[in-house]
XYZ file of C-alpha atoms in Angstrom:
749
model
C 0.000 0.000 0.000
C 1.448 3.378 -0.978
C 2.267 6.237 1.407
C -0.647 8.405 0.337
C -3.199 5.688 1.023
C -1.646 4.887 4.396
C -1.828 8.563 5.363
C -5.437 8.834 4.228
C -6.391 5.756 6.258
C -4.494 6.939 9.324
C -2.367 3.795 9.286
C 1.069 5.364 8.771
C 3.317 4.536 11.710
C 5.860 6.981 13.056
C 8.463 6.419 15.771
C 6.047 7.186 18.601
C 3.567 4.675 17.103
C 5.952 1.711 17.076
C 5.003 -1.148 19.418
C 7.170 -0.845 22.506
C 9.404 -3.798 23.363
C 8.867 -5.500 26.746
C 10.417 -3.550 29.602
C 10.680 -0.363 27.565
C 11.631 2.699 29.607
C 11.019 6.344 28.830
C 13.369 9.314 28.885
C 12.691 12.984 29.521
C 15.227 15.807 29.114
C 15.907 18.472 31.729
C 16.207 21.818 29.929
C 18.257 24.787 31.092
C 16.188 27.842 32.084
C 18.986 30.386 31.441
C 20.774 31.485 28.284
C 24.246 31.479 29.818
C 25.221 30.181 33.234
C 27.781 28.252 35.213
C 26.550 24.892 36.431
C 27.395 24.781 40.116
C 25.504 21.585 40.926
C 22.481 19.506 39.999
C 20.704 17.711 42.831
C 18.797 14.685 41.544
C 18.008 13.084 44.903
C 14.307 13.994 44.887
C 13.912 12.660 41.356
C 15.733 9.420 42.140
C 13.516 8.872 45.166
C 10.389 8.901 43.008
C 8.999 5.370 42.432
C 9.586 4.206 38.888
C 12.662 6.357 38.223
C 15.568 4.249 36.971
C 18.302 6.814 36.376
C 19.218 10.463 36.064
C 22.014 10.753 33.522
C 24.501 13.585 33.172
C 27.569 14.184 31.059
C 29.584 12.076 33.514
C 27.568 8.980 32.520
C 28.639 9.099 28.867
C 31.031 6.220 28.095
C 32.173 7.633 24.791
C 32.537 11.283 23.858
C 30.137 13.967 25.037
C 30.061 15.477 21.573
C 27.534 15.723 18.731
C 28.997 18.604 16.699
C 28.343 18.152 12.988
C 31.098 20.238 11.412
C 33.194 21.084 14.455
C 33.371 19.251 17.786
C 31.907 22.164 19.719
C 28.505 20.874 20.881
C 28.104 18.604 23.928
C 25.206 16.171 24.077
C 24.600 17.055 27.732
C 25.783 20.361 29.186
C 28.961 20.085 31.227
C 30.206 22.948 33.377
C 28.375 25.683 31.544
C 24.998 26.428 29.964
C 25.128 28.129 26.562
C 21.427 28.612 25.750
C 18.033 28.340 27.377
C 16.741 24.930 26.394
C 20.107 23.158 26.429
C 19.803 19.669 27.901
C 21.380 19.412 31.359
C 20.375 15.872 32.271
C 18.200 12.976 31.176
C 15.682 11.267 33.438
C 14.829 7.627 32.691
C 11.724 6.049 34.205
C 9.074 3.381 33.734
C 6.671 5.805 32.042
C 6.873 9.116 30.231
C 4.701 10.797 32.889
C 6.967 9.641 35.719
C 10.064 10.742 33.790
C 8.661 14.214 33.185
C 7.524 14.613 36.768
C 10.923 13.522 38.009
C 12.625 15.959 35.646
C 10.710 18.791 37.294
C 12.112 17.753 40.707
C 15.772 18.312 39.869
C 17.351 21.159 41.800
C 19.445 23.240 39.437
C 22.078 25.464 40.998
C 23.169 27.836 38.256
C 25.093 31.099 38.378
C 23.973 33.485 35.590
C 26.669 34.748 33.240
C 26.549 37.574 30.680
C 24.813 36.643 27.460
C 24.614 37.980 23.910
C 21.538 37.629 21.728
C 22.277 40.118 18.937
C 24.490 38.987 16.010
C 25.924 42.458 15.419
C 27.070 42.667 19.022
C 28.592 39.212 18.697
C 30.404 40.244 15.527
C 31.782 43.346 17.184
C 33.034 41.189 20.062
C 34.686 38.737 17.670
C 32.339 35.891 18.665
C 32.303 34.198 15.275
C 32.145 30.718 13.817
C 34.652 30.268 11.034
C 36.077 33.138 9.043
C 34.115 35.947 7.392
C 33.240 35.092 3.799
C 33.133 37.395 0.789
C 31.860 36.873 -2.765
C 32.533 39.618 -5.281
C 32.612 40.460 -8.954
C 33.267 43.646 -10.913
C 34.239 46.978 -9.335
C 31.453 47.779 -6.902
C 32.680 51.163 -5.670
C 33.298 52.491 -9.175
C 29.947 51.138 -10.325
C 28.041 53.017 -7.621
C 29.501 56.266 -8.964
C 27.904 55.438 -12.342
C 24.413 54.809 -10.960
C 21.489 57.164 -11.501
C 19.814 56.164 -8.209
C 20.998 54.484 -5.056
C 19.369 53.206 -1.905
C 20.788 51.805 1.270
C 19.435 50.573 4.543
C 19.096 47.785 7.028
C 16.638 44.926 7.311
C 16.350 42.465 10.177
C 14.960 39.117 9.083
C 13.345 36.806 11.608
C 13.874 33.084 11.924
C 11.255 30.385 11.519
C 10.290 27.242 13.378
C 10.145 24.117 11.183
C 7.058 22.980 13.110
C 6.986 19.474 11.715
C 3.844 17.616 12.831
C 5.899 14.809 14.388
C 8.141 16.094 17.174
C 11.665 14.773 17.669
C 11.541 11.144 18.798
C 13.635 7.985 19.057
C 13.327 4.379 20.199
C 16.622 2.714 21.150
C 16.855 -1.058 21.588
C 20.074 -2.577 22.985
C 21.093 -5.964 21.602
C 22.725 -8.924 23.266
C 26.071 -8.317 21.566
C 26.336 -4.734 22.835
C 25.175 -3.178 19.577
C 22.239 -0.782 19.329
C 19.204 -0.485 17.070
C 17.699 3.002 16.978
C 14.476 4.013 15.249
C 14.997 7.729 14.713
C 13.250 10.757 13.268
C 16.294 11.694 11.220
C 16.794 13.234 7.787
C 20.405 12.096 8.028
C 20.545 8.466 9.228
C 24.280 8.059 8.703
C 25.120 11.234 10.634
C 22.800 10.059 13.403
C 24.464 6.640 13.364
C 27.906 8.217 13.674
C 26.775 10.573 16.438
C 25.300 7.740 18.483
C 28.456 5.641 18.046
C 30.597 8.550 19.242
C 28.494 9.070 22.360
C 28.238 5.363 23.236
C 31.897 4.641 22.568
C 31.036 2.074 19.884
C 32.261 1.454 16.369
C 29.851 2.791 13.760
C 28.978 -0.722 12.541
C 27.622 -1.508 16.014
C 24.860 1.072 15.601
C 21.924 0.466 13.267
C 19.638 3.409 12.511
C 16.308 2.763 10.824
C 14.043 5.501 9.453
C 10.738 4.491 7.882
C 9.193 7.936 7.456
C 9.110 11.345 9.104
C 6.077 13.409 9.965
C 7.752 16.411 8.363
C 11.320 17.616 8.639
C 11.964 20.804 6.619
C 15.626 20.708 7.743
C 14.843 20.560 11.462
C 15.669 16.856 11.566
C 18.877 16.997 9.540
C 21.507 17.612 12.215
C 19.182 18.093 15.152
C 17.622 14.636 15.190
C 20.948 13.207 16.323
C 20.975 14.439 19.951
C 17.575 12.908 20.772
C 18.482 9.580 19.194
C 21.811 9.659 21.032
C 20.069 10.400 24.354
C 17.687 7.481 23.897
C 20.631 5.224 23.025
C 22.645 6.505 25.995
C 19.771 5.698 28.352
C 19.307 2.260 26.749
C 23.008 1.491 27.101
C 23.072 2.653 30.719
C 19.904 0.815 31.799
C 20.278 -2.242 29.588
C 16.691 -1.859 28.364
C 14.846 -0.308 25.412
C 14.169 3.416 25.825
C 11.700 5.668 24.051
C 12.153 9.451 23.968
C 9.391 11.627 22.480
C 9.503 15.386 22.940
C 6.406 17.338 23.846
C 5.710 20.251 21.528
C 6.864 22.849 24.077
C 10.107 20.932 24.671
C 10.721 20.663 20.949
C 10.130 24.384 20.454
C 12.427 25.389 23.316
C 15.284 22.980 22.701
C 15.697 22.813 18.928
C 17.130 25.187 16.350
C 15.181 27.068 13.724
C 15.759 29.058 10.534
C 18.568 31.564 11.110
C 17.626 35.183 11.800
C 19.769 37.611 9.816
C 20.549 41.278 10.216
C 21.462 42.812 6.869
C 22.925 46.067 5.542
C 22.270 46.639 1.840
C 23.295 49.244 -0.740
C 21.960 49.066 -4.287
C 22.439 51.219 -7.356
C 20.568 51.243 -10.675
C 21.272 52.859 -14.023
C 18.952 55.332 -15.710
C 17.266 52.500 -17.620
C 16.520 50.675 -14.368
C 19.099 47.883 -14.558
C 20.818 46.888 -11.335
C 24.401 48.038 -11.749
C 25.879 47.680 -8.268
C 24.937 45.844 -5.107
C 26.690 45.523 -1.777
C 25.321 43.480 1.100
C 26.585 42.602 4.579
C 24.948 39.577 6.186
C 25.102 39.092 9.961
C 23.879 35.572 10.657
C 22.611 34.748 14.142
C 24.031 31.232 14.457
C 23.164 30.581 18.089
C 25.391 28.849 20.609
C 27.090 26.156 18.507
C 28.220 25.825 14.901
C 25.744 23.170 13.741
C 25.251 23.772 9.977
C 25.555 27.550 10.148
C 28.676 27.858 7.998
C 27.129 25.895 5.135
C 23.947 27.946 5.457
C 25.966 31.175 5.419
C 27.695 30.005 2.253
C 24.352 29.252 0.608
C 23.270 32.824 1.427
C 26.291 34.101 -0.479
C 25.574 31.825 -3.431
C 22.109 33.371 -3.718
C 22.998 36.977 -2.936
C 22.297 37.954 -6.563
C 18.950 36.137 -6.737
C 17.661 35.668 -10.294
C 19.549 38.704 -11.616
C 22.730 39.425 -13.500
C 24.570 41.929 -11.313
C 27.917 42.732 -12.859
C 29.233 44.523 -9.787
C 28.471 42.785 -6.515
C 30.066 42.496 -3.096
C 28.519 40.165 -0.521
C 30.113 39.755 2.893
C 28.905 37.458 5.641
C 29.631 36.640 9.268
C 28.361 33.690 11.297
C 27.861 35.153 14.759
C 27.842 33.197 18.009
C 25.061 34.114 20.435
C 23.412 32.500 23.462
C 20.378 31.151 21.656
C 19.635 27.567 20.572
C 21.877 26.605 17.633
C 20.003 27.697 14.527
C 19.939 25.042 11.862
C 18.755 23.930 8.454
C 15.366 24.929 7.175
C 13.859 24.809 3.717
C 15.935 27.125 1.532
C 19.026 26.803 3.738
C 20.102 30.453 3.833
C 18.963 31.265 0.315
C 15.675 32.911 1.345
C 17.334 35.414 3.669
C 19.762 36.622 0.994
C 17.059 36.816 -1.677
C 14.711 38.709 0.668
C 17.442 41.275 1.372
C 17.955 41.828 -2.350
C 14.230 42.189 -3.070
C 13.920 44.621 -0.153
C 16.752 46.656 -1.681
C 15.073 46.617 -5.118
C 11.828 47.820 -3.546
C 13.672 50.606 -1.731
C 15.444 51.931 -4.817
C 12.193 51.607 -6.779
C 10.416 53.907 -4.329
C 13.263 56.435 -4.498
C 13.627 56.410 -8.287
C 9.979 56.087 -9.244
C 10.855 53.193 -11.563
C 8.526 50.265 -10.916
C 10.186 47.389 -9.121
C 8.951 45.050 -11.840
C 10.817 47.137 -14.437
C 14.046 46.951 -12.443
C 13.585 43.207 -12.051
C 12.714 42.518 -15.687
C 15.666 44.496 -17.035
C 18.107 42.773 -14.685
C 17.101 39.121 -15.130
C 19.694 36.483 -15.914
C 20.166 35.659 -19.568
C 21.756 32.593 -21.095
C 25.483 32.488 -20.370
C 25.514 35.272 -17.786
C 27.987 34.508 -15.028
C 26.876 34.427 -11.426
C 29.101 36.176 -8.855
C 30.858 32.905 -7.979
C 31.824 32.271 -11.593
C 29.290 29.669 -12.756
C 27.511 30.500 -16.017
C 23.739 30.360 -16.166
C 23.219 27.519 -18.630
C 19.723 26.762 -19.887
C 18.677 29.920 -18.070
C 14.908 30.139 -17.957
C 14.560 33.248 -15.797
C 13.268 35.354 -18.664
C 11.055 32.572 -20.056
C 9.337 32.152 -16.691
C 8.922 35.914 -16.285
C 7.443 36.337 -19.751
C 5.074 33.398 -19.436
C 3.891 34.570 -15.997
C 3.392 38.126 -17.286
C 1.322 36.925 -20.245
C -0.517 34.058 -18.553
C -1.530 36.163 -15.548
C -2.004 39.506 -17.356
C 0.603 41.457 -15.422
C 0.200 44.809 -17.213
C -3.573 44.787 -16.960
C -3.472 43.907 -13.262
C -0.897 46.593 -12.533
C -3.316 49.101 -14.007
C -6.196 47.669 -11.974
C -4.160 47.956 -8.773
C -3.288 51.578 -9.557
C -6.967 52.375 -10.159
C -7.989 50.602 -6.955
C -5.457 52.526 -4.895
C -6.525 55.834 -6.415
C -10.176 55.194 -5.545
C -9.804 53.677 -2.059
C -8.948 55.439 1.178
C -9.311 52.526 3.646
C -7.561 49.802 1.623
C -4.511 49.669 -0.613
C -3.211 46.929 -2.846
C 0.232 45.796 -3.874
C 1.219 43.598 -6.811
C 4.734 42.206 -6.911
C 6.781 39.827 -9.018
C 9.230 37.347 -7.522
C 11.635 35.626 -9.913
C 13.769 32.814 -8.528
C 17.028 31.125 -9.430
C 18.105 28.392 -7.023
C 21.155 26.168 -7.371
C 20.749 22.413 -6.985
C 23.544 20.464 -5.279
C 25.048 20.252 -1.833
C 27.636 23.005 -1.640
C 29.753 20.654 0.496
C 31.022 18.556 -2.396
C 31.436 15.180 -0.605
C 27.692 15.059 0.053
C 26.856 14.915 -3.654
C 26.622 11.138 -3.804
C 23.855 8.584 -3.562
C 23.588 4.813 -3.247
C 20.946 2.201 -3.972
C 20.400 -1.473 -3.197
C 17.938 -3.356 -5.383
C 16.552 -6.852 -4.834
C 14.342 -8.815 -7.218
C 12.574 -11.681 -5.504
C 11.643 -15.049 -6.910
C 8.089 -14.050 -7.824
C 9.256 -10.991 -9.740
C 8.460 -8.464 -7.034
C 11.082 -5.835 -6.283
C 12.323 -4.043 -3.178
C 14.855 -1.245 -3.016
C 16.685 0.848 -0.450
C 18.371 4.211 -0.935
C 19.602 7.077 1.199
C 16.399 9.053 0.595
C 14.211 9.609 3.649
C 10.473 9.986 3.061
C 9.180 12.956 5.059
C 6.069 13.799 3.117
C 7.775 15.191 0.032
C 7.066 12.132 -2.136
C 10.647 10.978 -2.686
C 9.625 7.335 -2.237
C 6.988 7.619 -4.945
C 9.388 9.285 -7.384
C 12.058 6.658 -6.794
C 9.446 3.946 -7.251
C 8.619 5.488 -10.631
C 12.306 5.363 -11.588
C 12.410 1.604 -10.999
C 9.058 1.088 -12.709
C 10.299 2.923 -15.807
C 13.674 1.175 -15.882
C 12.330 -2.359 -15.435
C 9.012 -1.892 -17.202
C 6.994 -2.917 -14.154
C 3.783 -1.695 -12.522
C 4.433 0.317 -9.373
C 2.519 -2.145 -7.190
C 5.276 -4.733 -7.754
C 7.890 -2.363 -6.281
C 8.376 -1.827 -2.554
C 10.193 1.157 -1.070
C 12.092 -0.103 1.977
C 12.860 1.962 5.049
C 16.121 3.865 5.169
C 18.461 1.611 7.129
C 22.165 2.099 7.711
C 22.879 -1.635 7.386
C 21.390 -1.773 3.876
C 22.686 1.517 2.497
C 25.615 3.021 4.356
C 27.296 6.430 4.400
C 24.272 8.252 3.013
C 23.991 11.975 2.493
C 21.211 13.818 4.300
C 17.807 14.108 2.716
C 18.269 17.819 2.113
C 19.294 20.445 -0.449
C 16.504 19.266 -2.807
C 18.904 16.743 -4.379
C 17.695 13.516 -2.776
C 15.612 12.284 -5.697
C 18.370 13.184 -8.165
C 21.327 11.473 -6.488
C 19.478 8.419 -5.197
C 17.362 8.086 -8.328
C 20.435 8.056 -10.541
C 21.998 5.396 -8.312
C 18.766 3.392 -8.694
C 18.922 3.768 -12.472
C 22.442 2.352 -12.418
C 21.340 -0.574 -10.224
C 18.517 -1.332 -12.670
C 20.960 -1.241 -15.580
C 23.275 -3.676 -13.789
C 20.361 -6.045 -13.343
C 19.234 -5.667 -16.948
C 22.742 -6.441 -18.193
C 22.340 -9.835 -16.526
C 18.748 -10.511 -17.513
C 18.413 -9.244 -21.080
C 21.018 -11.619 -22.603
C 19.232 -14.494 -20.865
C 15.922 -13.384 -22.375
C 17.523 -13.039 -25.813
C 18.975 -16.541 -25.542
C 15.574 -17.933 -24.607
C 13.801 -16.067 -27.420
C 16.511 -16.567 -30.027
C 16.960 -12.897 -30.852
C 19.575 -10.164 -30.697
C 19.991 -8.936 -27.065
C 19.949 -5.345 -28.378
C 16.299 -5.826 -29.362
C 15.087 -6.975 -25.937
C 12.943 -4.551 -23.940
C 11.151 -4.821 -20.608
C 7.691 -3.288 -20.860
C 4.453 -3.637 -18.895
C 5.671 -6.694 -16.992
C 6.618 -8.581 -20.173
C 9.659 -9.104 -22.353
C 9.351 -7.432 -25.765
C 11.361 -7.921 -28.915
C 11.468 -4.407 -30.267
C 7.875 -3.217 -30.037
C 6.345 -6.702 -30.121
C 5.395 -8.600 -26.967
C 6.986 -12.021 -26.573
C 5.512 -15.018 -24.727
C 8.094 -14.492 -21.947
C 6.858 -12.588 -18.899
C 8.978 -10.713 -16.358
C 8.158 -13.289 -13.680
C 9.234 -16.147 -15.956
C 12.475 -14.357 -16.804
C 13.237 -13.870 -13.101
C 12.518 -17.530 -12.377
C 14.851 -18.578 -15.197
C 17.615 -16.325 -13.850
C 17.271 -17.811 -10.402
C 17.439 -21.340 -11.812
C 20.638 -20.442 -13.648
C 22.198 -18.873 -10.532
C 22.194 -15.326 -11.889
C 22.253 -12.696 -9.157
C 18.974 -10.845 -8.721
C 20.453 -8.149 -6.511
C 22.344 -5.028 -7.522
C 24.066 -2.195 -5.695
C 25.072 1.073 -7.300
C 26.607 4.384 -6.378
C 26.293 7.783 -8.064
C 28.443 10.881 -7.651
C 27.325 14.150 -9.229
C 29.827 14.963 -12.014
C 31.338 18.263 -13.115
C 30.817 20.257 -9.930
C 33.587 21.999 -8.016
C 34.225 25.046 -5.886
C 37.413 26.686 -4.592
C 36.868 28.437 -1.264
C 40.207 30.191 -1.575
C 39.048 32.103 -4.638
C 35.292 31.777 -3.928
C 34.812 30.680 -7.538
C 33.733 27.500 -9.243
C 30.760 25.534 -10.496
C 29.036 24.290 -7.337
C 25.632 23.414 -8.841
C 24.533 20.716 -11.261
C 21.825 23.076 -12.533
C 19.518 25.884 -11.427
C 15.767 25.957 -10.919
C 13.923 29.007 -12.232
C 10.444 30.412 -11.836
C 8.371 33.533 -11.376
C 5.468 34.390 -9.083
C 3.061 37.328 -9.232
C 1.540 37.999 -5.834
C -1.281 40.402 -4.996
C -2.120 41.622 -1.498
C -4.648 43.982 0.097
C -3.835 46.036 3.202
C -6.428 47.358 5.670
C -5.191 50.841 6.578
C -7.196 51.112 9.800
C -6.161 47.820 11.356
C -2.835 46.940 9.748
C -4.290 43.581 8.774
C -4.032 42.270 5.253
C -4.833 39.394 2.969
C -2.650 37.770 0.339
C -5.219 37.609 -2.446
C -3.531 35.697 -5.243
C -0.315 33.892 -5.998
C 0.191 33.113 -9.685
C 3.248 31.026 -10.476
C 5.146 29.705 -13.466
C 7.609 27.109 -12.227
C 10.477 25.367 -13.975
C 10.331 21.676 -12.976
C 12.104 20.316 -16.032
C 10.208 17.258 -17.282
C 8.278 16.483 -14.103
C 8.348 12.907 -12.812
C 5.009 13.427 -11.063
C 3.057 16.650 -11.576
C 0.843 16.024 -8.542
C 3.849 15.772 -6.224
C 5.516 18.792 -7.789
C 2.336 20.848 -7.563
C 2.043 19.994 -3.873
C 5.651 21.020 -3.307
C 5.198 24.357 -5.094
C 2.017 25.184 -3.194
C 3.402 23.941 0.122
C 6.669 25.814 -0.262
C 4.813 29.020 -1.056
C 2.563 28.680 1.998
C 5.492 27.923 4.296
C 7.267 30.999 2.966
C 4.153 33.126 3.507
C 4.156 32.035 7.139
C 7.805 33.022 7.545
C 7.219 36.484 6.091
C 3.855 37.342 7.626
C 2.729 35.668 10.841
C 5.454 33.376 12.165
C 7.399 35.549 14.587
C 10.061 34.012 16.810
C 10.137 35.920 20.096
C 12.978 35.561 22.603
C 12.831 37.686 25.740
C 15.738 39.734 27.047
C 16.983 36.679 28.928
C 17.157 34.568 25.762
C 14.109 32.449 26.659
C 11.744 31.550 23.817
C 8.320 33.110 24.422
C 6.674 31.972 21.182
C 6.771 28.510 22.717
C 3.409 26.972 21.805
C 0.896 26.804 19.003
C -1.127 29.390 20.914
C 1.480 32.118 20.473
C 3.452 30.993 17.426
C 1.110 31.900 14.612
C 1.024 29.616 11.603
C -1.012 30.724 8.600
C -4.295 28.838 8.531
C -6.576 27.952 5.651
C -8.360 31.316 5.908
C -5.068 33.115 5.274
C -4.395 31.233 2.062
C -4.433 33.064 -1.247
C -5.825 31.693 -4.465
C -2.892 29.766 -5.898
C -2.439 29.103 -9.601
C 0.583 27.124 -10.798
C 1.700 26.528 -14.361
C 4.758 24.430 -15.157
C 7.129 25.778 -17.766
C 6.773 23.651 -20.925
C 9.659 22.217 -22.929
C 12.066 22.591 -20.032
C 13.988 19.287 -20.062
C 17.028 19.328 -17.779
C 19.786 16.983 -19.015
C 21.554 17.023 -15.646
C 18.388 16.121 -13.739
C 16.889 12.720 -13.081
C 15.017 11.596 -16.228
C 15.159 15.242 -17.423
C 13.317 16.507 -14.324
C 14.375 19.147 -11.815
C 14.388 19.269 -8.037
C 11.350 20.946 -6.499
C 11.626 20.957 -2.695
C 13.215 24.263 -1.717
C 12.942 26.740 -4.616
C 9.179 27.428 -4.321
C 9.514 28.809 -0.787
C 11.201 31.907 -2.231
C 8.084 32.819 -4.215
C 6.606 34.055 -0.936
C 9.081 36.954 -0.945
C 6.693 38.473 -3.489
C 4.131 38.806 -0.686
C 6.617 40.839 1.345
C 7.169 43.123 -1.663
C 3.442 43.420 -2.387
C 2.714 44.455 1.197
C 5.531 47.028 1.072
C 3.978 48.419 -2.099
C 0.549 48.638 -0.460
C 2.081 50.419 2.519
C 3.882 52.876 0.238
C 0.616 53.588 -1.593
C -0.868 54.628 1.751
C 2.210 56.357 3.139
C 4.385 57.609 0.241
C 7.030 58.846 2.659
C 7.606 55.268 3.854
C 10.590 54.369 1.668
C 12.858 52.093 3.691
C 12.484 48.343 3.887
C 10.538 46.982 6.825
C 11.843 44.157 8.982
C 10.399 40.687 8.469
C 8.043 39.099 9.278
C 5.469 41.713 8.307
C 3.069 40.918 11.118
C -0.123 42.985 11.340
C 1.370 44.689 14.402
C 4.442 45.722 12.412
C 2.300 46.935 9.525
C 0.093 48.975 11.868
C 3.123 50.650 13.437
C 4.507 51.425 9.980
C 1.190 52.979 8.970
C 1.119 55.245 12.000
C 4.751 55.653 13.004
C 4.410 59.437 12.716
C 2.067 59.270 15.728
C 4.535 57.298 17.880
């Protein structure tokens, strides 16, 4: 039964749904209440005296290394000596039930001495509290170019973070085995990284840890690096107690203890020529990385890669700092640093548009990438479809006519104003850390002709399993119901890259294609021998063997049975590494992406001038998906990405108090967009857009659509400017109704 049907029937099992082994214990974390403090002592006596409590574990109970850092070894599993953010795990309580464990956790006496803390990335940068070195991408002569510009605009924009808010919270079930090894069912986008992290903490070799991931109830990047600590804690408790242990975070614990999309503080300076083309752009990005490195340096790099958005900017300087603060380590989220950089650029375009009087859409259209234009890091835009998407969106959705309608509406209305904004996208597809651009697949054909396969791709609602199933169905000429997608398991497919960066279907699908070809190289000569024909004429189609276009009497099942009788292997393993990509961090130049995804959205919004409330009325999109493997999946990804981006830029406001404690810590005060906030969404896929470097000529679809939502930010800024023409500078994001109301009436403050 396929994933969609299981979801619809409510039969999909997640980690918290797995049947618990006999004697299973439960773990609950003890979270630090302060952003920065010295740990003087932790008194667990009251907790240990509670009936049903089996252990209270601290850093001293770790047999291996108290370390889960992904890039650098700078992040302890359990705090030792010092607290670095509110929500950091101080200890782990293990008990006979989850209720007892949580109650016991509340009984621990924490003796902490507060220490000075920093929450602002600019302050951290000034103090030299940085991760890694500052990075700089540049091209042309920026300073000379500014002198040639007809109009310039500069300013600052602070961009808020975003909670991934996956439906399934972080969870793990660890089961110790009789030989000292450990099986862990984890909610991880990166099973191999989780496997390695657990092994490090337990003091085991990696082969002694098996991580199994069937599916995730959402991830969005929040379970890439940050699933590892919870799996490692469950495994630590299981090792210590010699019994299975389940750990499932409550929503409030998950919100307080896990990282989110990085907030950025940005200084921008943009200059345009008299014809409206962007001629010079300078941007300084201050990334709030939180307390530990996590994936911040890779995310910062991705921001630099997308500093020029979908435009050809001949003179650009982008500088970036990853700043250490006393907040939870910010981490991967859909877009991975790209959205923040692209929002800053669009805010700058809007600002210079309001100063110059040239419509933002004119500046955008005249500056779009053309075929062969070089991006600031040196890669040429090949098969560039930025202008095609813009033109098709403008024609399909009647851009000129609607611009006129918006102008007429604004001229006739005193209580409401509208904005209409375009958002072109260009998003590179590959991991920018080159070693991650590899995928593996293991394929088994069973005696009855049914097929099962394993890859490194984790299903988290994005449909990767279905797409990979289609790859096998196409390659072997079989109906999908004969093909089973196995769970992601580190003993079947090892050393896998994370399910992230929108490349999972590409790299694992191409490995699957290779595995299918290996199998066919064994089977097709056997079929040709049986049928007495040239092996080059043999095809597998619709569950039968064909000679050219004609069906033969030999079925797939019969061919498999023959192969088994003749001792021909019916299993195949293959590995794929993305070719022709490279990047030199010494020169900040190279070709880091296999290809780029393009698209254009036109977004219309209406602002209530009395209340500061608004509605995103329409989102009209032309998206470049190459030759789509499954239009239904791709449509869902485009619509879902847009909606998630709308939440980031409108209602989802992360609020930390002056002490660094998260106050938007529940679904009551962290405001997701609901169905009533949704615009009308129309999506057209760009025709005749085959991508030779993509899987079966398709393109990745996971992350790029989120950036379309930046058009809503621009549309709301336009509506505000129509009401208050003196309001020129870019507003901070998210544009909550409160922020819009203050902007409307800031002259009364």
